[in-house]
XYZ file of N, CA, C and O in Angstrom:
400
model
N 16.326 -2.710 -4.995
C 16.265 -1.871 -3.813
C 15.783 -0.478 -4.231
O 16.128 0.028 -5.268
N 15.001 0.121 -3.344
C 14.509 1.465 -3.548
C 15.245 2.397 -2.593
O 15.323 2.129 -1.396
N 15.793 3.451 -3.116
C 16.498 4.417 -2.283
C 15.482 5.376 -1.681
O 14.710 6.024 -2.377
N 15.470 5.440 -0.339
C 14.591 6.345 0.371
C 15.240 7.705 0.576
O 14.580 8.736 0.532
N 16.556 7.708 0.827
C 17.259 8.968 1.069
C 18.737 8.771 0.846
O 19.262 7.662 0.949
N 19.396 9.858 0.544
C 20.871 9.883 0.463
C 21.346 10.880 1.507
O 20.818 11.974 1.608
N 22.350 10.461 2.263
C 22.923 11.331 3.285
C 24.439 11.401 3.047
O 24.974 10.687 2.181
N 25.100 12.214 3.832
C 26.554 12.273 3.723
C 27.189 10.935 4.073
O 28.271 10.592 3.583
N 26.523 10.146 4.913
C 27.046 8.856 5.323
C 26.753 7.744 4.315
O 27.286 6.659 4.411
N 25.855 7.981 3.386
C 25.507 6.961 2.388
C 24.022 6.985 2.075
O 23.303 7.912 2.379
N 23.564 5.910 1.432
C 22.168 5.800 0.997
C 21.366 4.952 1.994
O 21.893 4.043 2.629
N 20.093 5.283 2.110
C 19.163 4.488 2.884
C 18.221 3.818 1.885
O 17.525 4.503 1.125
N 18.237 2.487 1.890
C 17.477 1.724 0.914
C 16.505 0.799 1.607
O 16.704 0.391 2.747
N 15.449 0.426 0.881
C 14.488 -0.557 1.349
C 14.168 -1.478 0.189
O 14.059 -1.012 -0.962
N 14.053 -2.753 0.446
C 13.754 -3.687 -0.636
C 12.300 -3.568 -1.054
O 11.439 -3.121 -0.293
N 12.038 -3.993 -2.283
C 10.659 -3.981 -2.769
C 9.784 -4.926 -1.937
O 8.617 -4.632 -1.690
N 10.368 -6.017 -1.474
C 9.607 -6.963 -0.645
C 9.210 -6.321 0.686
O 8.083 -6.490 1.145
N 10.127 -5.564 1.272
C 9.809 -4.883 2.537
C 8.747 -3.818 2.337
O 7.833 -3.670 3.156
N 8.825 -3.068 1.238
C 7.789 -2.064 0.925
C 6.443 -2.739 0.761
O 5.428 -2.267 1.270
N 6.419 -3.840 0.035
C 5.171 -4.562 -0.182
C 4.590 -5.074 1.121
O 3.373 -4.956 1.356
N 5.423 -5.614 2.011
C 4.951 -6.087 3.312
C 4.371 -4.943 4.122
O 3.359 -5.108 4.796
N 5.020 -3.799 4.095
C 4.531 -2.628 4.816
C 3.128 -2.251 4.322
O 2.216 -2.024 5.118
N 2.946 -2.225 3.009
C 1.652 -1.866 2.416
C 0.601 -2.931 2.746
O -0.527 -2.613 3.111
N 0.975 -4.201 2.633
C 0.030 -5.284 2.936
C -0.446 -5.224 4.373
O -1.633 -5.390 4.652
N 0.467 -4.993 5.310
C 0.075 -4.933 6.714
C -0.798 -3.712 6.989
O -1.750 -3.792 7.768
N -0.479 -2.579 6.375
C -1.295 -1.370 6.570
C -2.692 -1.594 6.015
O -3.690 -1.240 6.649
N -2.794 -2.200 4.847
C -4.108 -2.480 4.244
C -4.856 -3.514 5.068
O -6.074 -3.433 5.246
N -4.141 -4.497 5.615
C -4.750 -5.555 6.379
C -5.313 -5.114 7.726
O -6.125 -5.815 8.334
N -4.908 -3.949 8.195
C -5.437 -3.429 9.461
C -6.851 -2.903 9.317
O -7.536 -2.655 10.313
N -7.295 -2.706 8.084
C -8.639 -2.194 7.849
C -9.596 -3.383 7.715
O -9.385 -4.279 6.879
N -10.601 -3.373 8.539
C -11.592 -4.457 8.566
C -12.475 -4.411 7.313
O -12.959 -3.353 6.925
N -12.640 -5.572 6.669
C -13.603 -5.680 5.575
C -12.987 -5.822 4.196
O -13.697 -5.959 3.204
N -11.667 -5.770 4.113
C -11.028 -5.910 2.794
C -9.687 -6.586 2.925
O -9.125 -6.689 4.011
N -9.184 -7.072 1.802
C -7.858 -7.655 1.749
C -7.290 -7.457 0.337
O -8.041 -7.343 -0.626
N -5.981 -7.437 0.262
C -5.335 -7.311 -1.032
C -5.429 -8.655 -1.731
O -5.061 -9.692 -1.164
N -5.909 -8.632 -2.949
C -6.015 -9.866 -3.725
C -4.675 -10.186 -4.360
O -4.010 -9.302 -4.871
N -4.291 -11.396 -4.337
C -3.082 -11.866 -5.023
C -1.961 -10.837 -4.921
O -1.622 -10.157 -5.906
N -1.374 -10.671 -3.748
C -0.386 -9.608 -3.534
C 0.744 -9.556 -4.553
O 1.233 -8.483 -4.858
N 1.129 -10.680 -5.121
C 2.212 -10.630 -6.098
C 1.807 -9.950 -7.403
O 2.638 -9.364 -8.079
N 0.526 -10.027 -7.747
C 0.054 -9.412 -8.998
C -0.789 -8.175 -8.749
O -0.851 -7.297 -9.603
N -1.461 -8.098 -7.603
C -2.414 -7.016 -7.378
C -1.876 -5.900 -6.514
O -2.667 -5.098 -6.009
N -0.562 -5.819 -6.365
C 0.029 -4.795 -5.530
C 1.260 -4.238 -6.231
O 2.157 -4.998 -6.585
N 1.279 -2.928 -6.420
C 2.437 -2.264 -7.035
C 2.785 -1.046 -6.194
O 1.919 -0.248 -5.885
N 4.049 -0.958 -5.831
C 4.553 0.172 -5.045
C 5.742 0.752 -5.802
O 6.661 0.018 -6.167
N 5.705 2.043 -5.998
C 6.811 2.712 -6.682
C 7.207 3.929 -5.868
O 6.349 4.730 -5.494
N 8.483 4.044 -5.572
C 9.012 5.214 -4.867
C 10.098 5.811 -5.753
O 11.056 5.150 -6.122
N 9.897 7.075 -6.109
C 10.880 7.799 -6.923
C 10.914 9.246 -6.458
O 9.860 9.856 -6.238
N 12.102 9.765 -6.313
C 12.296 11.152 -5.893
C 11.565 11.473 -4.601
O 11.000 12.554 -4.438
N 11.514 10.522 -3.669
C 10.892 10.749 -2.367
C 9.377 10.751 -2.394
O 8.741 11.139 -1.418
N 8.779 10.303 -3.489
C 7.303 10.247 -3.615
C 6.889 8.810 -3.942
O 7.489 8.181 -4.784
N 5.863 8.362 -3.263
C 5.388 6.996 -3.458
C 4.045 6.990 -4.165
O 3.191 7.833 -3.919
N 3.878 6.005 -5.032
C 2.565 5.719 -5.622
C 2.324 4.234 -5.394
O 3.218 3.394 -5.543
N 1.083 3.926 -5.037
C 0.699 2.544 -4.720
C -0.563 2.214 -5.502
O -1.459 3.047 -5.648
N -0.629 0.994 -5.986
C -1.818 0.501 -6.664
C -2.172 -0.845 -6.022
O -1.307 -1.728 -5.923
N -3.419 -0.967 -5.579
C -3.889 -2.174 -4.891
C -5.151 -2.728 -5.547
O -6.044 -1.964 -5.888
N -5.205 -4.039 -5.663
C -6.449 -4.709 -6.061
C -6.988 -5.387 -4.814
O -6.294 -6.192 -4.190
N -8.236 -5.068 -4.485
C -8.825 -5.573 -3.232
C -9.974 -6.539 -3.466
O -10.676 -6.474 -4.473
N -10.160 -7.388 -2.459
C -11.389 -8.165 -2.312
C -12.084 -7.562 -1.088
O -11.433 -7.296 -0.079
N -13.361 -7.307 -1.212
C -14.123 -6.693 -0.112
C -15.161 -7.681 0.403
O -15.728 -8.459 -0.371
N -15.400 -7.600 1.703
C -16.452 -8.436 2.295
C -17.812 -7.855 1.922
O -18.015 -6.646 1.922
N -18.738 -8.733 1.607
C -20.088 -8.302 1.252
C -20.699 -7.528 2.413
O -20.533 -7.878 3.577
N -21.384 -6.452 2.118
C -22.041 -5.647 3.121
C -21.239 -4.441 3.567
O -21.748 -3.561 4.242
N -19.955 -4.382 3.193
C -19.099 -3.259 3.561
C -19.355 -2.101 2.575
O -19.534 -2.340 1.384
N -19.392 -0.901 3.088
C -19.531 0.258 2.197
C -18.219 0.443 1.450
O -17.193 0.769 2.027
N -18.255 0.202 0.147
C -17.039 0.163 -0.642
C -16.262 1.479 -0.657
O -15.050 1.457 -0.504
N -16.910 2.633 -0.851
C -16.135 3.880 -0.819
C -15.458 4.121 0.522
O -14.302 4.564 0.585
N -16.137 3.761 1.634
C -15.539 3.919 2.961
C -14.339 2.988 3.136
O -13.312 3.377 3.668
N -14.480 1.749 2.679
C -13.391 0.780 2.766
C -12.171 1.266 1.997
O -11.063 1.278 2.498
N -12.397 1.702 0.766
C -11.288 2.173 -0.067
C -10.598 3.372 0.569
O -9.366 3.434 0.612
N -11.367 4.322 1.104
C -10.788 5.491 1.745
C -9.974 5.113 2.979
O -8.850 5.619 3.175
N -10.486 4.217 3.792
C -9.747 3.781 4.993
C -8.441 3.111 4.621
O -7.420 3.311 5.269
N -8.466 2.290 3.586
C -7.238 1.623 3.147
C -6.256 2.643 2.571
O -5.055 2.585 2.853
N -6.741 3.603 1.794
C -5.857 4.655 1.290
C -5.168 5.387 2.435
O -3.962 5.609 2.405
N -5.949 5.754 3.456
C -5.386 6.500 4.588
C -4.408 5.645 5.392
O -3.343 6.126 5.797
N -4.713 4.374 5.588
C -3.840 3.491 6.347
C -2.508 3.277 5.626
O -1.440 3.355 6.221
N -2.565 2.999 4.338
C -1.362 2.772 3.544
C -0.509 4.044 3.465
O 0.705 4.016 3.696
N -1.153 5.167 3.157
C -0.401 6.430 3.062
C 0.248 6.772 4.400
O 1.412 7.166 4.456
N -0.497 6.622 5.483
C 0.039 6.914 6.799
C 1.243 6.057 7.156
O 2.245 6.547 7.695
N 1.164 4.771 6.845
C 2.275 3.853 7.138
C 3.516 4.236 6.336
O 4.631 4.274 6.883
N 3.359 4.526 5.075
C 4.506 4.894 4.258
C 5.115 6.220 4.712
O 6.341 6.358 4.743
N 4.268 7.168 5.061
C 4.776 8.466 5.517
C 5.518 8.326 6.845
O 6.593 8.888 7.027
N 4.945 7.563 7.784
C 5.567 7.408 9.107
C 6.840 6.577 9.065
O 7.858 6.955 9.627
N 6.778 5.441 8.379
C 7.896 4.493 8.460
C 8.980 4.732 7.436
O 10.123 4.352 7.659
N 8.647 5.344 6.297
C 9.643 5.553 5.247
C 9.954 7.021 5.004
O 10.856 7.325 4.216
N 9.181 7.889 5.623
C 9.347 9.333 5.442
C 9.327 9.730 3.986
O 10.165 10.505 3.503
N 8.371 9.187 3.239
C 8.180 9.574 1.853
C 6.813 10.244 1.719
O 5.883 9.962 2.470
N 6.709 11.142 0.774
C 5.431 11.778 0.452
C 4.649 10.780 -0.391
O 5.205 10.160 -1.295
N 3.394 10.602 -0.098
C 2.567 9.669 -0.863
C 1.776 10.469 -1.879
O 0.918 11.280 -1.532
N 2.078 10.238 -3.145
C 1.403 10.948 -4.233
C 0.024 10.377 -4.486
O -0.936 11.095 -4.739
N -0.096 9.026 -4.412
C -1.384 8.392 -4.685
C -1.415 6.977 -4.135
O -0.391 6.285 -4.122
N -2.594 6.587 -3.662
C -2.872 5.188 -3.331
C -4.140 4.871 -4.120
O -5.232 5.258 -3.742
N -3.946 4.189 -5.241
C -5.069 3.813 -6.099
C -5.616 2.468 -5.671
O -4.869 1.489 -5.590
N -6.916 2.420 -5.396
C -7.570 1.204 -4.916
C -8.594 0.753 -5.955
O -9.421 1.540 -6.399
N -8.508 -0.515 -6.318
C -9.456 -1.111 -7.257
C -10.094 -2.299 -6.555
O -9.394 -3.220 -6.119
N -11.411 -2.275 -6.401
C -12.108 -3.401 -5.770
C -12.502 -4.354 -6.877
O -13.310 -4.044 -7.760
N -11.912 -5.547 -6.826
C -12.025 -6.520 -7.902
C -12.983 -7.667 -7.589
O -13.382 -8.379 -8.490
N -13.298 -7.853 -6.293
C -14.106 -9.021 -5.920
C -14.872 -8.718 -4.637
O -14.362 -8.026 -3.758
N -16.085 -9.232 -4.546
C -16.888 -9.180 -3.329
C -16.968 -10.582 -2.781
O -17.343 -11.514 -3.478
N -16.579 -10.724 -1.493
C -16.595 -12.047 -0.852
C -17.700 -12.115 0.191
O -18.048 -11.105 0.789
N -18.199 -13.335 0.422
C -19.248 -13.480 1.432
C -18.666 -13.790 2.786
O -17.529 -13.985 2.984
């Protein structure tokens, strides 16, 4: 479990699986790419209220790769900031495969 916040009433935690699902869905909302092998190609770390994410993507042929990566970075960061109230330090995107 990852602790998102501590309050006088106790800790607020989220499982690694839930964090991964949040990132996968945010990345999946961007047309033209998908996370490759989510169990191996996705890493989410939250420490001291700051998140870092690393994604390995497959991109559809014909998509502008820098634009795709930027859209996925923005989508993932926005979802984590809105839903978990954490500061996103980095969303590192690696395009590993081009699909037809």
